[in-house]
Short mmCIF file of C-alpha atoms in Angstrom, two decimals:
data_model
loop_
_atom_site.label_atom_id
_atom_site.label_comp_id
_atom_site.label_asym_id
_atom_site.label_seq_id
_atom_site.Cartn_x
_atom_site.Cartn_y
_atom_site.Cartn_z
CA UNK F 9 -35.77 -41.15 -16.29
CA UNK F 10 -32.84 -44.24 -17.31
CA UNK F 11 -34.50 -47.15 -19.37
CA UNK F 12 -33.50 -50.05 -18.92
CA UNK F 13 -32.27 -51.98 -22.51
CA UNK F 14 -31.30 -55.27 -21.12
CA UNK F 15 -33.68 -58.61 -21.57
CA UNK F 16 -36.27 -58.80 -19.10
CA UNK F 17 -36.62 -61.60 -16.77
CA UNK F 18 -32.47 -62.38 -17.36
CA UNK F 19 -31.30 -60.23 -15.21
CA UNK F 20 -30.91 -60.79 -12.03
CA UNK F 21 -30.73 -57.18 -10.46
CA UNK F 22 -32.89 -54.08 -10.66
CA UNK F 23 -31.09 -51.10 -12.26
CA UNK F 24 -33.07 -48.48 -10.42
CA UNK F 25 -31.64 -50.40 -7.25
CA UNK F 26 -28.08 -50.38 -8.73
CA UNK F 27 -28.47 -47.15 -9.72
CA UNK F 28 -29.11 -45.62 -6.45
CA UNK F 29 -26.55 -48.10 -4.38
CA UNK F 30 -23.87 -46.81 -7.43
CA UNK F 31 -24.91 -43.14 -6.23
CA UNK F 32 -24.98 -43.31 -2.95
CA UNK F 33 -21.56 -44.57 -3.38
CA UNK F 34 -20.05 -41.96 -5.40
CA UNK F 35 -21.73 -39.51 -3.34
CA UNK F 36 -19.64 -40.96 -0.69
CA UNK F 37 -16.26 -40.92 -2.73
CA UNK F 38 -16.02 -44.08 -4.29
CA UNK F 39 -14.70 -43.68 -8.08
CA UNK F 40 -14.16 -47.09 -9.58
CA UNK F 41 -16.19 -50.66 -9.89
CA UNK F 42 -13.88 -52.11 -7.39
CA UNK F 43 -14.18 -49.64 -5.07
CA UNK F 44 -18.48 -49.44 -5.23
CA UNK F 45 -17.96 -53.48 -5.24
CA UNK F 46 -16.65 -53.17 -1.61
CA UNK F 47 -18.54 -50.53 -0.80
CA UNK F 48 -21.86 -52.22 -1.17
CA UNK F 49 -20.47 -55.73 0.20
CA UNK F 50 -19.05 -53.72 3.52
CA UNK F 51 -23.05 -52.47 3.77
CA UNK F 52 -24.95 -55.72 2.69
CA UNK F 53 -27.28 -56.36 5.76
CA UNK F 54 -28.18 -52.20 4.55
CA UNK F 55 -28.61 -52.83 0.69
CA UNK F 56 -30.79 -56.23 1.55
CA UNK F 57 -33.35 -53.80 3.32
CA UNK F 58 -33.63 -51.28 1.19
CA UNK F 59 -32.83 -53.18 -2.31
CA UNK F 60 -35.28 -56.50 -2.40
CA UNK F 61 -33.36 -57.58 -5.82
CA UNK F 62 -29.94 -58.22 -3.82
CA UNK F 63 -32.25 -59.53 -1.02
CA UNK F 64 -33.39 -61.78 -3.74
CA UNK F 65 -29.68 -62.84 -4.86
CA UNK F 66 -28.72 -62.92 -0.86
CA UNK F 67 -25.67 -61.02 -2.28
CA UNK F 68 -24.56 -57.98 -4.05
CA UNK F 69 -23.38 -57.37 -7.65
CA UNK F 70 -19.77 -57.75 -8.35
CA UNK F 71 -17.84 -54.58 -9.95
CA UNK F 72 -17.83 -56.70 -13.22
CA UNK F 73 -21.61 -57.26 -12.94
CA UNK F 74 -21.55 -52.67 -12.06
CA UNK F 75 -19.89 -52.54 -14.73
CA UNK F 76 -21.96 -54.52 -17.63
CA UNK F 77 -25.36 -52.60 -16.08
CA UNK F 78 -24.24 -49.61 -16.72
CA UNK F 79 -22.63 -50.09 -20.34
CA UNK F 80 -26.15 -50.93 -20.95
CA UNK F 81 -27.82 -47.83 -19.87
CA UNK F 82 -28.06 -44.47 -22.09
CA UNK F 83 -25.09 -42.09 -21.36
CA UNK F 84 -27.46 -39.15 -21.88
CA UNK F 85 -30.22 -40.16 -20.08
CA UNK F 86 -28.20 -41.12 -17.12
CA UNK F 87 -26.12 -37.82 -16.98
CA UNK F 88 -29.51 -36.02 -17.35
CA UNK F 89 -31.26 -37.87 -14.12
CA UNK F 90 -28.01 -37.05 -12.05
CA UNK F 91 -28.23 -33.59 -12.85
CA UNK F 92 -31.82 -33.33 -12.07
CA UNK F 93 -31.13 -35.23 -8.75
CA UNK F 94 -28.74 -32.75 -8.17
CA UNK F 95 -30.45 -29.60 -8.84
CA UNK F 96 -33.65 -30.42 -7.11
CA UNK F 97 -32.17 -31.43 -3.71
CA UNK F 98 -29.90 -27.95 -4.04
CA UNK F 99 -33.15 -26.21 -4.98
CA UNK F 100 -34.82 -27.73 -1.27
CA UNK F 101 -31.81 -26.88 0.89
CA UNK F 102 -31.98 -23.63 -0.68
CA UNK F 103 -35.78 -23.51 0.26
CA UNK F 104 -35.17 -24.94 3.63
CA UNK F 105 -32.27 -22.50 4.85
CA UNK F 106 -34.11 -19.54 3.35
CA UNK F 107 -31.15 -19.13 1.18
CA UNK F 108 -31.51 -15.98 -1.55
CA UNK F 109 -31.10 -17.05 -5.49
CA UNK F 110 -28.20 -15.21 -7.20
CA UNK F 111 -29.62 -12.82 -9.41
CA UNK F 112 -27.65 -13.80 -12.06
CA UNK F 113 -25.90 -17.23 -12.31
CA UNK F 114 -22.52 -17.19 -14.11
CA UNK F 115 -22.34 -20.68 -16.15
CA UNK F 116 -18.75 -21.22 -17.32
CA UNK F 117 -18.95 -23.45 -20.77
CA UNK F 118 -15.33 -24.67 -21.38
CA UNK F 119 -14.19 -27.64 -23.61
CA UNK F 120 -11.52 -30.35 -21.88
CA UNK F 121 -9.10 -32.89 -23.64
CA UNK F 122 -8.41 -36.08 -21.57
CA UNK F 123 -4.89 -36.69 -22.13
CA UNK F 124 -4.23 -40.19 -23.01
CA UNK F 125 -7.34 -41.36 -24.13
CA UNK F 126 -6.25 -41.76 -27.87
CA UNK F 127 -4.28 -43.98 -30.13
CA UNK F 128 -2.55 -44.65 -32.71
CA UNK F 129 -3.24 -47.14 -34.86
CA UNK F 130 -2.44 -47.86 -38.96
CA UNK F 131 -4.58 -47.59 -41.40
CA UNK F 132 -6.25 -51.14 -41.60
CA UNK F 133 -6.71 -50.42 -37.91
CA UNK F 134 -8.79 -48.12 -38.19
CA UNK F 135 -5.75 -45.13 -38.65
CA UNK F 136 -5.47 -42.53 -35.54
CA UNK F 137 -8.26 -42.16 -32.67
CA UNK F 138 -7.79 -38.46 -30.78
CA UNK F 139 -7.81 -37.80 -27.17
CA UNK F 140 -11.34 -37.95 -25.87
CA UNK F 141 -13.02 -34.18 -25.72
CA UNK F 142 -15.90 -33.05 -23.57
CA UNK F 143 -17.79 -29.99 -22.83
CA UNK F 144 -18.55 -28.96 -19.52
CA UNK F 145 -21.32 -26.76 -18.38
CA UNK F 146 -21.13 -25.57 -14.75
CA UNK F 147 -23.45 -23.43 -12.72
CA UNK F 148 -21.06 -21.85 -10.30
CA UNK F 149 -23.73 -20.47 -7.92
CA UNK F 150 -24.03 -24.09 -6.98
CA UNK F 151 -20.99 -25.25 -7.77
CA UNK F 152 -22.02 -28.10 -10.12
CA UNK F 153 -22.05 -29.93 -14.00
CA UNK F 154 -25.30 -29.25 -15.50
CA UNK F 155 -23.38 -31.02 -18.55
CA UNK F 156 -20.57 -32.65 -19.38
CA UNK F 157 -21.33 -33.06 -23.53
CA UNK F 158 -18.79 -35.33 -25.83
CA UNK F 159 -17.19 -33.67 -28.64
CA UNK F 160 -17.37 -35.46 -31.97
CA UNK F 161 -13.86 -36.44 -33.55
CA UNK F 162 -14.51 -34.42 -36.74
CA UNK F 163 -15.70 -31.07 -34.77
CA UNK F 164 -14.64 -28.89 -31.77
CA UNK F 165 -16.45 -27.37 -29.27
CA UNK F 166 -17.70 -24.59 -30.98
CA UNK F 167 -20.98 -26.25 -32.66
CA UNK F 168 -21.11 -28.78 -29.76
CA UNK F 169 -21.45 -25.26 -27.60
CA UNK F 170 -24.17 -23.64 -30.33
CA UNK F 171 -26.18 -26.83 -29.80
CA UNK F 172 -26.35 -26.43 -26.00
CA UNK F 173 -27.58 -22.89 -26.50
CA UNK F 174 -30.20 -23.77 -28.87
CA UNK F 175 -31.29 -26.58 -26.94
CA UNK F 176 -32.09 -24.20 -23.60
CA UNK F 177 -35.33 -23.21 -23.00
CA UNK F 178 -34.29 -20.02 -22.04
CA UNK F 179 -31.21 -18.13 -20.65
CA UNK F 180 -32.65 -15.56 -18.36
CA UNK F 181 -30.62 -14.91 -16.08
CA UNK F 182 -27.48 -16.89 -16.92
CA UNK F 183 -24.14 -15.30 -18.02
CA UNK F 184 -22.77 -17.48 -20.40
CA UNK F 185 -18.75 -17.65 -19.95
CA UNK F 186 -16.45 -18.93 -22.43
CA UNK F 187 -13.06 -18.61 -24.07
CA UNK F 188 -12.44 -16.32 -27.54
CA UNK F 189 -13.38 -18.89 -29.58
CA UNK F 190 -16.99 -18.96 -28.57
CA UNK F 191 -17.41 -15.12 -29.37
CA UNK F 192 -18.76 -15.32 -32.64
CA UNK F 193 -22.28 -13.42 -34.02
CA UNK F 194 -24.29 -16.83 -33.78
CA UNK F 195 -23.67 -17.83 -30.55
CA UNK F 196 -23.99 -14.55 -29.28
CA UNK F 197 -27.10 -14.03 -31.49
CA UNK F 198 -28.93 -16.84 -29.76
CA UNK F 199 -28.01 -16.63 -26.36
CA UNK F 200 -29.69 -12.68 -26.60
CA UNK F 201 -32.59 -14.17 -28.49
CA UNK F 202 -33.10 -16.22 -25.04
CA UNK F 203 -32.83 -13.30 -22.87
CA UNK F 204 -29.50 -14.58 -21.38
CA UNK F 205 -26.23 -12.51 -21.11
CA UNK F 206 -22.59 -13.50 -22.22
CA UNK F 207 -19.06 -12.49 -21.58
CA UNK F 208 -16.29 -14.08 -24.10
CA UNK F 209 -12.90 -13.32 -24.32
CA UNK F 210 -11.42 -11.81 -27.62
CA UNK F 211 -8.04 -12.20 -29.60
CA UNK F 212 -5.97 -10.20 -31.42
CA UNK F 213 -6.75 -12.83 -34.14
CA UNK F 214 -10.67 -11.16 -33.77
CA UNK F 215 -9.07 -7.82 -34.75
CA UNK F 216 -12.24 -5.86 -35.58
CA UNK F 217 -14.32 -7.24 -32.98
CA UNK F 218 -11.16 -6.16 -30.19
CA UNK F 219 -10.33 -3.14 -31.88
CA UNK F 220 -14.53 -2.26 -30.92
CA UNK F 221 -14.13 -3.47 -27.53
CA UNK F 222 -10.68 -1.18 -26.93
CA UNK F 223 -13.07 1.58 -28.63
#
């Protein structure tokens, strides 16, 4: 489900293997190149029988080598795999333990500003670069992302939300949460088209649409 973009037969690791070493890794807490660097070098004897590229190299790859693979793989791709990963092996333990599926599944969709991400820079710089924004889609019967979606610069999470609607196959099912701002006739409008449900907050700022709800 990842391509691979760099030149083949130069590079001297698989991704697929890196991939799943870098996984098993954070699935086991580690959070930065460093730290999946020793990781993999404290388990080598295990990554030369499973991986046959590092068997190959008769070492691992370095946090800087981590690093360059995976500015070379497709953000969207990548976050799409791990969710699948995710959502399959939840879907088998369910199966396995005879657990019951929620009836309905309450998806929170809330934007997020990392703090500290921007700059500030003059004009032949390249002038003022805002905090990084993302949108995060959570299924809280499982208690995971299905989606963590960047915001452009010159938006806000209001169209970046619209296109994650549009994009679902359907919502049946789902309750759609979200704050005030998302409770607007379009967004509404198409997650009823796809048989899903919603509950938004509203402002005083909405005055019509609250003075409805208090009615």
């Amino acid at each position: 489900m990842v391509s691979d973009s760099r030149v083949r037969g130069m590079c001297d690791y698989d991704a697929a293997e890196v991939l799943t070493a870098v996984h098993i890794g954070a699935l086991c807490g580690k959070n930065t190149w460093t730290e999946l660097d020793f990781f993999m070098k404290n388990r080598q004897e295990w990554c030369f029988e499973y991986f046959p590229s590092m068997r190959r190299e008769g070492k691992t790859p370095s946090h800087d080598t981590l690093n360059r693979i995976f500015s070379k793989l497709d953000e969207e791709q990548l976050q799409i795999a791990q969710t699948t990963f995710i959502q399959e092996n939840i879907k088998n333990l369910m199966e396995r333990f005879e657990c019951k599926e929620p009836e309905y599944k309450v998806t929170p969709v809330d934007g997020k500003v990392q703090r500290g991400t921007g700059r500030s820079y003059n004009e032949k710089a390249g002038g003022e670069v805002k905090d990084l924004q993302t949108l995060h889609i959570y299924d809280s019967a499982t208690c995971t992302t299905l989606g963590a979606i960047s915001i452009a610069t010159k938006t806000n999470e209001i169209p970046t939300a619209r296109s994650f609607f549009e994009e679902m196959n359907t919502a049946k099912g789902l309750i759609i949460t979200g704050d005030a701002m998302h409770a607007q006739k379009t967004a509404t409008e198409i997650i009823s088209d796809k048989d899903g449900d919603y509950c938004f907050g509203t402002k005083g700022n909405q005055k019509q649409l609250l003075q409805d709800a208090v009615d």
